[in-house]
mmCIF file of C-alpha atoms in Angstrom:
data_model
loop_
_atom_site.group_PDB
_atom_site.id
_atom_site.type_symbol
_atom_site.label_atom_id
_atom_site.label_comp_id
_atom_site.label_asym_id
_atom_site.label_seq_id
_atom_site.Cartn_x
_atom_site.Cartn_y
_atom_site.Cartn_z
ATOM 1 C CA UNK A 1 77.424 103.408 159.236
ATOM 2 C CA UNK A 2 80.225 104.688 160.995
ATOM 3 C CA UNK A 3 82.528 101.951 160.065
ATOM 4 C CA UNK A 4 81.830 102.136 156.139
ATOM 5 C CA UNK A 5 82.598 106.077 156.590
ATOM 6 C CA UNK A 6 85.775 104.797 158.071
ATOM 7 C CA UNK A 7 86.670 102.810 155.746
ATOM 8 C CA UNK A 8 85.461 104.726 152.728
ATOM 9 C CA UNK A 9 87.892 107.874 154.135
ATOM 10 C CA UNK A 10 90.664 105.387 154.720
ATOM 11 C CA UNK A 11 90.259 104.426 151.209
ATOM 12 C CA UNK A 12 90.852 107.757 149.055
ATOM 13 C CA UNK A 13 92.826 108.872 151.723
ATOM 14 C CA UNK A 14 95.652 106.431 150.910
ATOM 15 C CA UNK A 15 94.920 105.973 147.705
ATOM 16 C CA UNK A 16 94.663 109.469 145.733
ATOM 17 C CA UNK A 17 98.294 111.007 144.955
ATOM 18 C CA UNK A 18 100.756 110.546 143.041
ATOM 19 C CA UNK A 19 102.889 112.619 140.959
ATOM 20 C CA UNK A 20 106.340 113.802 139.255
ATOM 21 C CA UNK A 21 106.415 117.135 137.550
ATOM 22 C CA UNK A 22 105.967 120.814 138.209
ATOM 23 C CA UNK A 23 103.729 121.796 140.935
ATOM 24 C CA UNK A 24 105.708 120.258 144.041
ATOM 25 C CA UNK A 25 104.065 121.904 147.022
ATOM 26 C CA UNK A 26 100.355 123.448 147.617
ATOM 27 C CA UNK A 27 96.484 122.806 148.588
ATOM 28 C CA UNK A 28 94.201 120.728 146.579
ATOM 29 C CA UNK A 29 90.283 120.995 147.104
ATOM 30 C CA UNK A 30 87.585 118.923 146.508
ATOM 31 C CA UNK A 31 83.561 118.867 146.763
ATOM 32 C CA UNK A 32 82.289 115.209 147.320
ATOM 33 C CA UNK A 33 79.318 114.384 146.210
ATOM 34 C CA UNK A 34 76.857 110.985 146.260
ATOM 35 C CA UNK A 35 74.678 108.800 145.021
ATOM 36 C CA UNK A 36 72.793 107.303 147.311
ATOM 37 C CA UNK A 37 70.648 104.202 147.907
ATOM 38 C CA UNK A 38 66.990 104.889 148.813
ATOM 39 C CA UNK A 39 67.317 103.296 152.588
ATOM 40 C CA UNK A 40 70.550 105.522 152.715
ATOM 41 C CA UNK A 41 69.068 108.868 152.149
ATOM 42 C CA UNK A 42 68.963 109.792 156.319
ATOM 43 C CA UNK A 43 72.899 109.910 155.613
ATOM 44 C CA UNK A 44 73.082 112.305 153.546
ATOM 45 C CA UNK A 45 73.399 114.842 156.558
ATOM 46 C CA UNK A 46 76.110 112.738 158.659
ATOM 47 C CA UNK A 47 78.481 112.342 155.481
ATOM 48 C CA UNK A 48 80.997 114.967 154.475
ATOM 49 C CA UNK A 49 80.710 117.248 151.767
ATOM 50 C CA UNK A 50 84.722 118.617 151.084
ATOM 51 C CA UNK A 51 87.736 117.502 150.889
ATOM 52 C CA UNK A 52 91.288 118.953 151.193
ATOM 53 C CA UNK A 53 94.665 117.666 150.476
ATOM 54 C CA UNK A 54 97.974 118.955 151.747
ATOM 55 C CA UNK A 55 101.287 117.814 149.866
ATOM 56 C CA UNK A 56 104.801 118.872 150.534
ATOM 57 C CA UNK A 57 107.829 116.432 150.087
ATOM 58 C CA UNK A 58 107.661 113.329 151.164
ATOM 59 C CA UNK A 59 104.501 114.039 153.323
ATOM 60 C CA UNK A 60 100.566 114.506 152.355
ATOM 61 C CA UNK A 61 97.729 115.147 154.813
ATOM 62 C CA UNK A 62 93.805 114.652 153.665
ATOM 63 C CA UNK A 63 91.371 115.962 155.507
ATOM 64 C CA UNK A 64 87.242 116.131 155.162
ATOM 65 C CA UNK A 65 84.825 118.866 156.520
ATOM 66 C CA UNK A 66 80.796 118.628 157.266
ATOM 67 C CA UNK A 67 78.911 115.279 158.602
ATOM 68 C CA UNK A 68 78.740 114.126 162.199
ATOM 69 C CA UNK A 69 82.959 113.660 162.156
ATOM 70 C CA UNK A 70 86.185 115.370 161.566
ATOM 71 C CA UNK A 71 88.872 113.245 159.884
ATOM 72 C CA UNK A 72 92.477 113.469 158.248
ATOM 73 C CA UNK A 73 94.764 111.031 157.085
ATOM 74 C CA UNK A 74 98.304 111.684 157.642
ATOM 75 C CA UNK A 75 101.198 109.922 155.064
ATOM 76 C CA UNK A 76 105.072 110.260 156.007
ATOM 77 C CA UNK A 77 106.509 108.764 152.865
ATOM 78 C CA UNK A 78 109.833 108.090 154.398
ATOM 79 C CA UNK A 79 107.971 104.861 157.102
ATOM 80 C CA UNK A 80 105.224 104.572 154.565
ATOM 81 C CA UNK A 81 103.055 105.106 157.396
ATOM 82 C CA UNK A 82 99.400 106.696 157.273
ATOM 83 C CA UNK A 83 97.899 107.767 160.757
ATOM 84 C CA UNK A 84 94.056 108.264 160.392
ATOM 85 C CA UNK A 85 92.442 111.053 162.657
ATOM 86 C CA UNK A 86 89.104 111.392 164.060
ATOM 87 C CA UNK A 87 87.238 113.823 166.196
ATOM 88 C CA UNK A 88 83.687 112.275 167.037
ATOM 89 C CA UNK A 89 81.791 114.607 168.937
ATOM 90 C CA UNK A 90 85.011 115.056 171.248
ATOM 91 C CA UNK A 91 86.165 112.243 171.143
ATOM 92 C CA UNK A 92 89.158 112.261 169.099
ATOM 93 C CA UNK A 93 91.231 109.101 168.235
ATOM 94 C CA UNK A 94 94.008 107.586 165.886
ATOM 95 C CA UNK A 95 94.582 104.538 164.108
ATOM 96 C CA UNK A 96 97.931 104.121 161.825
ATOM 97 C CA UNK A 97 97.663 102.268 158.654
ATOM 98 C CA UNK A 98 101.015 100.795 157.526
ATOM 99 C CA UNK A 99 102.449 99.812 154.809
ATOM 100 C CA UNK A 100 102.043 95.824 155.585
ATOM 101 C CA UNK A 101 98.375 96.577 156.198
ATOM 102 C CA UNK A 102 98.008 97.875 153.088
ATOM 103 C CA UNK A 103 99.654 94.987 151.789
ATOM 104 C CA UNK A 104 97.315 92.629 153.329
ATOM 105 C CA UNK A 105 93.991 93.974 151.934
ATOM 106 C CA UNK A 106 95.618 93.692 148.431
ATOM 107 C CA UNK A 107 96.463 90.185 148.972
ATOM 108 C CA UNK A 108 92.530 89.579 149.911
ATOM 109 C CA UNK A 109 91.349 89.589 146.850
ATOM 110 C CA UNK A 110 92.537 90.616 142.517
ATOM 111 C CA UNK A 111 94.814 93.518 141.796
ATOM 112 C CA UNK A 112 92.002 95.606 139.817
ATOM 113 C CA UNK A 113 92.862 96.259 135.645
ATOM 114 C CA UNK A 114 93.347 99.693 134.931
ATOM 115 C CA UNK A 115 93.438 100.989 131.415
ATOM 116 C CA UNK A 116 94.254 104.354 130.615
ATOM 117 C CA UNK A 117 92.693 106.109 127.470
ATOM 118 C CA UNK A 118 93.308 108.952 125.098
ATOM 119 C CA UNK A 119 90.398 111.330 126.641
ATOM 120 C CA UNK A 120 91.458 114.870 128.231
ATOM 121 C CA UNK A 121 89.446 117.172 130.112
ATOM 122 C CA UNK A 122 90.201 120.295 131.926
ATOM 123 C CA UNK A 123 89.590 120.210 135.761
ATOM 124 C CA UNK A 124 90.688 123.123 138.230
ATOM 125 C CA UNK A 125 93.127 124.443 135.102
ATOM 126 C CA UNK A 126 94.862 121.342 134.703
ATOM 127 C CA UNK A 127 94.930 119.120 132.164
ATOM 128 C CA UNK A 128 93.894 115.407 132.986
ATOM 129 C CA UNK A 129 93.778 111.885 131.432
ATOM 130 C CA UNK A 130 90.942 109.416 132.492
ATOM 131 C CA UNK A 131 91.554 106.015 133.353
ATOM 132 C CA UNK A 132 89.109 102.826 133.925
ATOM 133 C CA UNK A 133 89.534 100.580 136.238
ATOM 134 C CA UNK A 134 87.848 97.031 136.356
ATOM 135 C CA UNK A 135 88.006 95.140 139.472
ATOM 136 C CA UNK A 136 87.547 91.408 139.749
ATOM 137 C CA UNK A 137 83.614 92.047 141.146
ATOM 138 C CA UNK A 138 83.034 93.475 137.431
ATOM 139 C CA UNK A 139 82.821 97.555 138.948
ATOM 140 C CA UNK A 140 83.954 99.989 136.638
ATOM 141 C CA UNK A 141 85.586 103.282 138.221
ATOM 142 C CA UNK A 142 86.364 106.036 135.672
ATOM 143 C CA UNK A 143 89.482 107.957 137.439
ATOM 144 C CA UNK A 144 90.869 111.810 135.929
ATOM 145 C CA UNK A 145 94.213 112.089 136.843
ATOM 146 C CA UNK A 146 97.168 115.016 135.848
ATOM 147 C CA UNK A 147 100.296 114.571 135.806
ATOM 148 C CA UNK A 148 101.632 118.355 136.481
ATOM 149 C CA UNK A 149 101.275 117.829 140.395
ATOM 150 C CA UNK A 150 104.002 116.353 142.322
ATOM 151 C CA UNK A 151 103.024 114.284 144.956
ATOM 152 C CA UNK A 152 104.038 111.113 146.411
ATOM 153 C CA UNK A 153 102.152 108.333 147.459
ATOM 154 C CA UNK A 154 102.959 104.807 148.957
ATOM 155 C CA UNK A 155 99.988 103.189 148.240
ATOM 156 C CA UNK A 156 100.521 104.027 144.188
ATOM 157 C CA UNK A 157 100.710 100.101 143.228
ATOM 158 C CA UNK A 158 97.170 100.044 143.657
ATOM 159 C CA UNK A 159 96.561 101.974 140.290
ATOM 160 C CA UNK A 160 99.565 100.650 138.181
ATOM 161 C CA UNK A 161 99.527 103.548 135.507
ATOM 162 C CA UNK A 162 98.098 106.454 136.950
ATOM 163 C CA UNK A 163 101.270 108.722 137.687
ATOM 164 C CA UNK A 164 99.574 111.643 138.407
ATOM 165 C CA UNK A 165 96.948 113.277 141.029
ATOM 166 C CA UNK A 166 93.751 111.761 140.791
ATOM 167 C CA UNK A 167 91.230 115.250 140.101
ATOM 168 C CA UNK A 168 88.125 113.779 139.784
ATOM 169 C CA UNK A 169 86.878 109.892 140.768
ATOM 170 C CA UNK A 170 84.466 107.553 142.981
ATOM 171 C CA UNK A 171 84.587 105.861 145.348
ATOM 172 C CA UNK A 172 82.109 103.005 145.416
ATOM 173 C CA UNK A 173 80.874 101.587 148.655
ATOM 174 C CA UNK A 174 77.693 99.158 150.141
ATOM 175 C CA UNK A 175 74.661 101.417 150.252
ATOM 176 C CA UNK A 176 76.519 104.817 148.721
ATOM 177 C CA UNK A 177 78.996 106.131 146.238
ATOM 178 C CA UNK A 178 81.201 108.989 146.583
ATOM 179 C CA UNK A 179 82.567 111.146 144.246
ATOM 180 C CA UNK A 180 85.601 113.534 144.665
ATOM 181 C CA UNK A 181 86.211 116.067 141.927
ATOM 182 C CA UNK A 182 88.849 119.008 142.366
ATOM 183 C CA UNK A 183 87.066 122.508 142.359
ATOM 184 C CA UNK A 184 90.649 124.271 143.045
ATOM 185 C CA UNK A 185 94.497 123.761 143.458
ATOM 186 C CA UNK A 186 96.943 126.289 145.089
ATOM 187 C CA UNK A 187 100.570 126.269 144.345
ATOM 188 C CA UNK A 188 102.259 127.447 147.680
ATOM 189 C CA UNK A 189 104.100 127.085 151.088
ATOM 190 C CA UNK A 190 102.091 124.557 153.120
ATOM 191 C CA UNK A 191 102.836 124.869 157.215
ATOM 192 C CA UNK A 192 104.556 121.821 158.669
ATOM 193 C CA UNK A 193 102.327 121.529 161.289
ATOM 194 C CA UNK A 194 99.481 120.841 159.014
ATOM 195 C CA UNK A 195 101.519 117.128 159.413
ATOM 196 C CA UNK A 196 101.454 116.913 162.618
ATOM 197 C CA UNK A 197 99.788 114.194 165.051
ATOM 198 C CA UNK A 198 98.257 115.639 168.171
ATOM 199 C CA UNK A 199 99.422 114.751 171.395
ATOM 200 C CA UNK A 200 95.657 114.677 172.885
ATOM 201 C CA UNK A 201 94.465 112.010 170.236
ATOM 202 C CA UNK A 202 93.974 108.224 171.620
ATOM 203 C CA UNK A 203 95.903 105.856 169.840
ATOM 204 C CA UNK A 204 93.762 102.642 168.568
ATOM 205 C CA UNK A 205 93.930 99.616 166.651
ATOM 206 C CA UNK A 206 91.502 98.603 163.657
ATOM 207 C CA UNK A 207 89.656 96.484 165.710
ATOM 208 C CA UNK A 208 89.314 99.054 168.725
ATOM 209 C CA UNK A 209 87.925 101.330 166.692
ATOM 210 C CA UNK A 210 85.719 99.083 164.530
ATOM 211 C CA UNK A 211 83.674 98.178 168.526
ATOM 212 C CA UNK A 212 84.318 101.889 169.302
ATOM 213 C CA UNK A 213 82.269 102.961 165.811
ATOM 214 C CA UNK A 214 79.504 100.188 166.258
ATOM 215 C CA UNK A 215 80.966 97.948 163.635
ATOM 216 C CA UNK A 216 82.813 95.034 165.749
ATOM 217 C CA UNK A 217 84.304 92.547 163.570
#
């Protein structure tokens, strides 16, 4: 279970901003909420239940409270680097996600359709477009995105189309599917150390953590 939280995290972590107009520097929160399978209902106490995302220049930090783990994703735009945190009960590791890893999942399998449509909605004051898109399995995710948030993101190829900051979407995984929908955005000075690694976190690679988390290979 551990390892498909990981990997869920790592997912919207990398792959939920970007942006080129007005609002260039602020705090973005979310609520997640799930769906989950019957035999998955036990983890409805271990998963977390907020998100928040940090965005200033060329740098974005996403972070989750509640569940049995702290984590936050740091992205320097300038190596195209993401450094994934985690604080398990105390024991608090990282794991850096480049851009050539990124690259390499891609390559595993179909770059995933995405069509964007006429339909608006209003979420947290902004006004956002939804988008569909189809991967190769047949799964359709429905994406809101605005484009009056400025905020890079390496990892944008993933969603040719979507130029904006994704407010509201899902992420779908084995026994569970999360949704993230943005309750509240505020415009503002966000501290530099909020991007930050700590010294007192253990470096690790994928596989390291994977045995650490009870997933092995």
């Amino acid at each position: 279970m551990k390892k498909t939280l990981l990997l869920a995290f790592a997912l919207f972590a990398t792959t939920s901003l970007f942006a080129q107009s007005k609002v260039k520097e602020g705090t973005a929160k979310y609520k997640i909420d799930y769906d989950l399978d019957a035999e998955a209902q036990e983890m409805k106490a271990m998963l977390p239940t907020d998100l928040t995302i940090y965005f200033k220049g060329d740098k974005y930090a996403a972070e989750t409270s509640g569940g049995m783990m702290d984590q936050k994703a740091v992205t320097d735009m300038k190596t195209q680097e993401t450094t994934m945190l985690m604080d398990m009960m105390g024991n608090k590791v990282a794991m850096k996600i480049t851009k050539e890893d990124i690259e390499k999942e891609k390559n595993k399998g179909k770059k995933p359709k995405v069509e964007i449509t006429s339909d608006t909605k209003d979420i947290a004051g902004f006004k956002c477009t939804k988008a569909i898109v189809k991967s190769d399995e047949g799964t359709n995710v429905e994406i809101w995105f605005t484009k009056d948030i400025a905020v890079n993101n390496a990892f944008k190829e993933g969603y040719d189309g979507i130029d904006g900051l994704m407010m509201e979407y899902s992420v779908p995984q084995k026994m569970f599917t999360m949704k993230m929908t943005c309750t509240e955005v505020k415009p503002g000075t966000v501290d530099d150390k909020i991007f930050e690694i700590p010294s007192d976190y253990k470096l690790m690679t994928k596989d390291e953590l994977m045995k650490m988390s009870g997933g092995g290979h």
